[in-house]
Coordinates of C-alpha atoms (C1' of nucleotides) and ligand atoms in Angstrom, one line a residue:
Chain A
M539 CA 20.3 3.9 -6.6
K540 CA 23.4 4.1 -4.5
L541 CA 26.5 4.4 -5.8
I542 CA 28.7 3.6 -2.7
T543 CA 27.2 1.3 -0.8
R544 CA 27.6 0.7 3.2
D545 CA 30.2 -2.1 2.6
T546 CA 32.2 0.2 -0.1
D547 CA 31.4 3.2 2.5
Y548 CA 33.1 1.2 5.5
A549 CA 35.7 0.0 3.3
L550 CA 36.8 3.4 2.6
R551 CA 36.8 4.8 6.4
A552 CA 38.9 1.9 7.4
L553 CA 41.3 2.5 4.3
C554 CA 41.9 5.6 5.2
F555 CA 42.2 5.4 9.2
I556 CA 44.7 2.7 8.4
A557 CA 46.5 4.5 5.8
K558 CA 47.0 7.1 8.0
K559 CA 48.9 4.8 10.3
N560 CA 51.9 4.7 7.8
G561 CA 52.1 1.2 7.9
K562 CA 51.8 0.2 11.5
I563 CA 49.3 -2.9 12.2
V564 CA 46.3 -1.7 13.1
A565 CA 43.7 -4.4 14.6
V566 CA 40.1 -4.6 14.4
P567 CA 39.0 -3.1 18.2
E568 CA 41.1 0.2 17.6
L569 CA 38.9 0.6 14.3
V570 CA 35.6 -0.4 15.8
R571 CA 36.8 2.0 18.5
E572 CA 37.9 4.9 16.6
L573 CA 35.0 4.7 13.4
K574 CA 32.1 3.3 15.4
I575 CA 31.3 0.6 12.7
P576 CA 29.5 -2.8 13.5
R577 CA 32.1 -5.1 14.8
P578 CA 31.2 -8.2 12.8
F579 CA 30.8 -6.1 9.9
L580 CA 34.0 -4.7 9.7
R581 CA 35.6 -7.5 10.0
K582 CA 33.6 -9.4 7.2
I583 CA 34.8 -6.0 5.4
L584 CA 38.2 -6.2 6.2
Q585 CA 38.8 -9.8 5.6
S586 CA 37.3 -9.4 1.8
L587 CA 39.7 -6.7 2.0
H588 CA 42.4 -8.9 2.9
K589 CA 41.2 -11.7 0.2
H590 CA 41.1 -9.0 -2.4
G591 CA 45.0 -7.8 -1.8
V592 CA 44.1 -4.4 -0.7
L593 CA 45.1 -5.3 3.0
S594 CA 47.5 -7.4 4.4
A595 CA 46.7 -9.5 7.3
Y596 CA 48.4 -10.9 10.9
K597 CA 47.3 -13.1 12.9
G598 CA 47.7 -14.1 16.1
A599 CA 47.9 -11.8 19.1
G600 CA 49.3 -8.2 18.1
G601 CA 48.2 -9.0 14.9
G602 CA 45.9 -7.0 12.6
F603 CA 46.0 -5.3 9.4
K604 CA 48.0 -2.9 6.8
L605 CA 47.7 -1.9 3.7
A606 CA 48.8 -4.1 1.3
K607 CA 50.0 -1.4 -1.3
P608 CA 50.5 2.1 -1.3
A609 CA 47.6 4.0 -0.4
K610 CA 48.1 6.1 -4.0
R611 CA 47.3 2.8 -5.4
I612 CA 43.9 2.1 -4.1
F613 CA 41.1 3.1 -5.9
L614 CA 37.4 3.6 -5.3
F615 CA 37.3 1.5 -8.2
D616 CA 38.7 -1.8 -6.6
L617 CA 36.3 -1.1 -4.2
L618 CA 33.4 -1.0 -6.1
A619 CA 34.9 -4.2 -8.0
I620 CA 35.1 -6.1 -4.8
Y621 CA 31.6 -4.7 -3.5
Q622 CA 29.4 -4.2 -6.3
Q623 CA 30.7 -7.1 -7.8
D624 CA 31.7 -6.4 -11.5
W625 CA 28.5 -4.1 -11.8
H626 CA 27.5 -2.4 -15.3
L627 CA 25.0 0.3 -16.0
N628 CA 24.4 -1.0 -19.2
E629 CA 22.4 -4.5 -19.4
C630 CA 20.8 -5.5 -22.4
L631 CA 18.0 -3.3 -21.6
F632 CA 15.3 -3.9 -24.4
K633 CA 16.5 -7.6 -24.8
K634 CA 16.4 -6.7 -28.6
M635 CA 13.1 -6.2 -28.7
L636 CA 12.9 -2.7 -29.2
C637 CA 16.6 -2.3 -30.3
P638 CA 16.2 0.5 -33.1
N639 CA 18.8 -1.0 -35.4
V640 CA 19.7 -4.7 -34.9
R641 CA 23.6 -3.7 -34.5
K642 CA 24.1 -0.6 -33.1
C643 CA 21.6 0.1 -30.3
A644 CA 21.8 4.2 -29.6
L645 CA 20.5 3.3 -26.0
K646 CA 23.3 1.1 -25.3
K647 CA 25.9 3.0 -27.1
K648 CA 24.9 6.3 -24.7
I649 CA 24.9 4.2 -21.7
D650 CA 28.0 2.8 -22.4
K651 CA 29.3 6.1 -22.8
I652 CA 28.6 7.3 -19.3
E653 CA 29.7 3.9 -17.8
R654 CA 33.0 4.8 -19.0
F655 CA 33.3 7.7 -18.0
V656 CA 32.1 7.1 -14.4
K657 CA 34.4 4.1 -14.4
K658 CA 37.1 6.4 -15.5
E659 CA 36.2 8.6 -12.8
L660 CA 36.1 6.3 -9.9
S661 CA 39.7 4.8 -11.0
L662 CA 41.4 8.4 -10.5
I663 CA 39.7 8.5 -7.1
S664 CA 42.8 6.7 -4.9
I665 CA 42.7 6.6 -1.1
A666 CA 45.7 8.9 -1.0
S667 CA 44.0 11.6 -2.6
L668 CA 41.1 11.5 0.0
I669 CA 43.5 12.0 3.4
G670 CA 45.6 14.3 1.4
Chain B
M881 CA 23.9 -1.5 -8.9
K882 CA 21.4 -0.8 -11.4
L883 CA 20.9 2.3 -13.2
I884 CA 18.0 1.4 -14.8
T885 CA 15.4 -0.6 -12.9
R886 CA 12.3 -2.6 -14.1
D887 CA 10.0 0.3 -14.1
T888 CA 12.1 2.4 -16.2
D889 CA 12.7 0.0 -18.6
Y890 CA 9.1 -1.3 -19.1
A891 CA 8.9 2.5 -19.4
L892 CA 10.9 3.1 -21.9
R893 CA 9.5 0.3 -24.2
A894 CA 6.0 1.2 -23.8
L895 CA 6.9 4.6 -24.6
C896 CA 8.6 3.8 -28.0
F897 CA 6.2 1.7 -28.8
I898 CA 3.4 4.5 -28.2
A899 CA 5.6 7.1 -29.5
K900 CA 6.1 5.2 -33.2
K901 CA 2.3 4.5 -33.6
N902 CA 2.4 9.0 -34.7
G903 CA -0.4 9.8 -31.7
K904 CA -2.5 6.9 -31.8
I905 CA -4.3 6.1 -28.9
V906 CA -3.2 2.7 -27.7
A907 CA -4.4 0.5 -24.9
V908 CA -2.9 -2.0 -22.6
P909 CA -3.9 -5.3 -24.1
E910 CA -1.7 -4.1 -27.1
L911 CA 1.1 -3.4 -25.3
V912 CA 0.9 -6.6 -23.3
R913 CA 0.8 -8.5 -26.8
E914 CA 3.1 -6.7 -28.0
L915 CA 6.0 -6.3 -25.2
K916 CA 5.0 -9.1 -23.2
I917 CA 5.1 -7.4 -20.1
P918 CA 2.9 -8.5 -17.2
R919 CA -0.1 -6.7 -17.7
P920 CA -1.0 -5.4 -13.9
F921 CA 2.6 -4.4 -13.5
L922 CA 2.3 -2.3 -17.1
R923 CA -1.0 -0.8 -15.8
K924 CA 0.8 0.5 -12.6
I925 CA 3.5 2.0 -14.7
L926 CA 1.5 3.5 -17.2
Q927 CA -0.6 5.3 -14.4
S928 CA 1.9 6.8 -12.8
L929 CA 3.5 8.0 -16.5
H930 CA 0.0 9.8 -16.6
K931 CA 0.3 11.0 -13.3
H932 CA 3.8 12.8 -14.2
G933 CA 2.7 14.1 -17.4
V934 CA 4.4 12.0 -19.6
L935 CA 0.9 10.1 -21.4
S936 CA -2.5 11.3 -21.9
A937 CA -5.1 8.5 -20.9
Y938 CA -8.4 8.1 -22.5
K939 CA -10.7 6.1 -20.2
G940 CA -13.6 4.2 -21.4
A941 CA -14.1 1.5 -24.3
G942 CA -11.9 2.5 -27.0
G943 CA -9.1 4.2 -24.6
G944 CA -6.1 3.9 -23.6
F945 CA -3.0 5.8 -24.3
K946 CA -0.8 8.3 -26.2
L947 CA 2.3 11.1 -25.5
A948 CA 1.5 14.1 -23.6
K949 CA 4.1 15.8 -25.3
P950 CA 6.8 15.1 -28.4
A951 CA 9.1 12.5 -28.1
K952 CA 11.8 14.4 -28.5
R953 CA 10.7 16.1 -25.3
I954 CA 10.4 13.5 -23.1
F955 CA 14.2 12.3 -22.3
L956 CA 15.4 9.0 -19.6
F957 CA 16.0 11.6 -17.3
D958 CA 12.2 12.3 -16.4
L959 CA 11.8 8.5 -16.0
L960 CA 14.8 8.6 -13.9
A961 CA 13.4 10.8 -11.6
I962 CA 9.7 9.4 -12.1
Y963 CA 11.0 5.9 -10.9
Q964 CA 14.1 6.5 -8.5
Q965 CA 12.9 9.3 -7.1
D966 CA 15.1 11.9 -6.2
W967 CA 18.1 9.9 -6.7
H968 CA 21.8 10.8 -5.7
L969 CA 25.0 9.2 -6.3
N970 CA 26.0 11.7 -3.5
E971 CA 25.1 11.3 0.1
C972 CA 27.2 12.6 3.0
L973 CA 29.7 9.7 3.1
F974 CA 31.6 9.9 6.0
K975 CA 29.1 11.9 8.3
K976 CA 32.1 14.1 8.4
M977 CA 34.2 11.8 9.9
L978 CA 37.0 11.5 8.0
C979 CA 36.4 14.5 5.7
P980 CA 39.6 15.3 4.7
N981 CA 38.8 19.1 5.4
V982 CA 35.9 20.1 6.6
R983 CA 34.8 23.1 4.2
K984 CA 35.6 20.5 1.0
C985 CA 35.4 17.2 1.1
A986 CA 37.3 15.8 -1.9
L987 CA 35.4 12.7 -2.4
K988 CA 31.6 14.4 -2.4
K989 CA 33.5 16.7 -4.9
K990 CA 34.5 14.4 -6.9
I991 CA 31.1 12.1 -6.7
D992 CA 29.5 15.0 -7.5
K993 CA 31.3 15.7 -10.8
I994 CA 30.3 12.5 -11.8
E995 CA 26.6 13.2 -11.2
R996 CA 26.5 16.2 -12.8
F997 CA 28.1 14.4 -16.1
V998 CA 25.1 11.4 -15.4
K999 CA 22.4 13.4 -15.1
K1000 CA 24.0 15.8 -18.1
E1001 CA 23.9 13.0 -20.4
L1002 CA 20.2 10.8 -19.0
S1003 CA 18.9 14.7 -19.9
L1004 CA 19.6 14.2 -23.4
I1005 CA 18.6 11.2 -24.3
S1006 CA 15.1 11.5 -25.5
I1007 CA 12.4 8.9 -26.4
A1008 CA 12.7 10.3 -30.0
S1009 CA 16.5 9.6 -30.4
L1010 CA 15.5 5.8 -29.3
I1011 CA 13.6 5.2 -32.2
G1012 CA 15.2 7.7 -34.7
Chain C
dG1492 C1' 53.0 -25.3 26.7
dA1493 C1' 48.9 -23.1 28.4
dT1494 C1' 46.5 -18.9 27.6
dA1495 C1' 45.0 -15.1 25.2
dA1496 C1' 44.4 -12.3 21.7
dA1497 C1' 44.2 -11.4 17.2
dG1498 C1' 41.9 -12.9 12.2
dG1499 C1' 39.7 -16.6 8.5
dA1500 C1' 35.6 -19.2 7.0
dT1501 C1' 30.9 -19.6 7.1
dA1502 C1' 25.9 -20.0 7.8
dC1503 C1' 22.9 -17.3 9.4
dC1504 C1' 19.2 -13.1 10.4
dA1505 C1' 16.5 -9.0 9.4
dC1506 C1' 14.9 -5.4 6.6
dA1507 C1' 13.9 -2.5 2.7
dA1508 C1' 13.6 -2.2 -1.8
dT1509 C1' 12.1 -4.1 -6.2
dA1510 C1' 9.1 -6.5 -8.7
dG1511 C1' 4.6 -8.3 -9.3
dT1512 C1' -1.0 -9.3 -8.3
dA1513 C1' -5.3 -8.5 -7.3
dT1514 C1' -9.4 -5.8 -6.7
dC1515 C1' -13.1 -2.6 -6.9
dA1516 C1' -14.3 1.4 -8.6
dT1517 C1' -15.2 4.5 -12.1
dT1518 C1' -16.1 6.3 -17.3
dT1519 C1' -17.3 5.7 -21.6
dA1520 C1' -18.4 3.9 -26.8
dT1521 C1' -21.6 1.1 -28.7
Chain D
dA1227 C1' -27.3 -1.8 -20.7
dT1228 C1' -23.2 -4.1 -21.2
dA1229 C1' -18.2 -4.5 -22.3
dA1230 C1' -14.2 -2.2 -22.6
dA1231 C1' -11.2 0.6 -20.7
dT1232 C1' -8.3 3.3 -17.2
dG1233 C1' -8.2 4.8 -11.7
dA1234 C1' -7.0 3.7 -7.1
dT1235 C1' -5.2 1.3 -3.5
dA1236 C1' -3.8 -2.5 -0.8
dC1237 C1' -1.3 -6.8 -0.7
dT1238 C1' 2.8 -10.3 -1.8
dA1239 C1' 7.1 -12.2 -3.3
dT1240 C1' 11.7 -11.6 -4.3
dT1241 C1' 15.9 -10.1 -4.3
dG1242 C1' 19.6 -7.6 -2.0
dT1243 C1' 21.6 -5.2 1.1
dG1244 C1' 22.9 -4.6 5.9
dG1245 C1' 23.6 -7.1 10.0
dT1246 C1' 24.9 -11.6 13.6
dA1247 C1' 26.7 -15.2 15.5
dT1248 C1' 29.7 -19.3 15.9
dC1249 C1' 33.4 -22.1 15.6
dC1250 C1' 37.9 -22.6 14.0
dT1251 C1' 43.1 -21.2 13.3
dT1252 C1' 47.4 -18.7 13.9
dT1253 C1' 50.7 -16.6 17.8
dA1254 C1' 53.2 -13.6 21.0
dT1255 C1' 53.9 -14.0 25.7
dC1256 C1' 54.1 -15.3 29.9
Ligands
LIG284 S1 17.9 -3.8 -26.8 FE1 19.9 -5.0 -25.9 S2 21.1 -2.9 -26.0 FE2 19.7 -2.5 -27.4
LIG285 S1 32.2 13.7 4.7 FE1 30.9 14.0 4.3 S2 30.6 14.5 2.0 FE2 32.8 14.3 3.1

DNA sequence: GATAAAGGATACCACAATAGTATCATTTAT
DNA sequence: ATAAATGATACTATTGTGGTATCCTTTATC
């Protein structure tokens, strides 16, 4: 099981790099050079970051990307939400077949508790805190 | 991202069912009938549970499976270990490229903390606690 | 205005992991 | 002997992840 997939990983790297540029616009060629990420894949990733309001995009010659909001307000949780779309640990595991008691499945409650913790922690990890 | 895969899910169901039988030997046909799990898949799963010391197996006519240890001492964590072999949330994420400071990667530290919590919680969920 | 350098959109491909099947061999109660 | 069970193992199908390729639109600059 991977918590952080390739998309998320690359997105993180790119965002950290861009964040360090303090608002300067960064284009894909530079990112590819510095981060050694396959170009078409990186482009796809950046496009989705743009679509989800994490990056601002500037088209045309001299264009590129910069952060759409302060690095302090971009969280690992946001990236998970983008790339592992609506991930959750707690599907209905037994399809109600073996649920110990119908109203409160002990297992579901426990998994939910774990999930809440994980989500809380992920929503505390900001880009800013990684390049600090 | 799935915490609990199909294997683990089915294993859980089967173990709960078997546990409820209080030591009586249960054979695959009964499990298939009751749990509606594809037979060959279930057999594979039970075999691996046997191989890992979770179930005792009895061959021949009238054979089947029973728990190899008390339901209190079989944990969700064990199943994860069997089916998501040596899973971990924290690979070296940046391959040292963007590590904020070489000695202590802030991200790795945070992910490790999450992982420890998850593992601890999973090692508290026993079969007994699910059928209680 | 032509051109080149950027991103936007979208369809496609490759590989690995997950989920599930099939077959034959071995054991054992009757 | 036979039938009912598991053991072992190889195979197949489906899905998700990781990655490419192509064509279109926008814009700075000459
Ligand atoms: S059976 Fe649906 S969550 Fe327990
Ligand atoms: S770069 Fe390896 S864990 Fe931070």
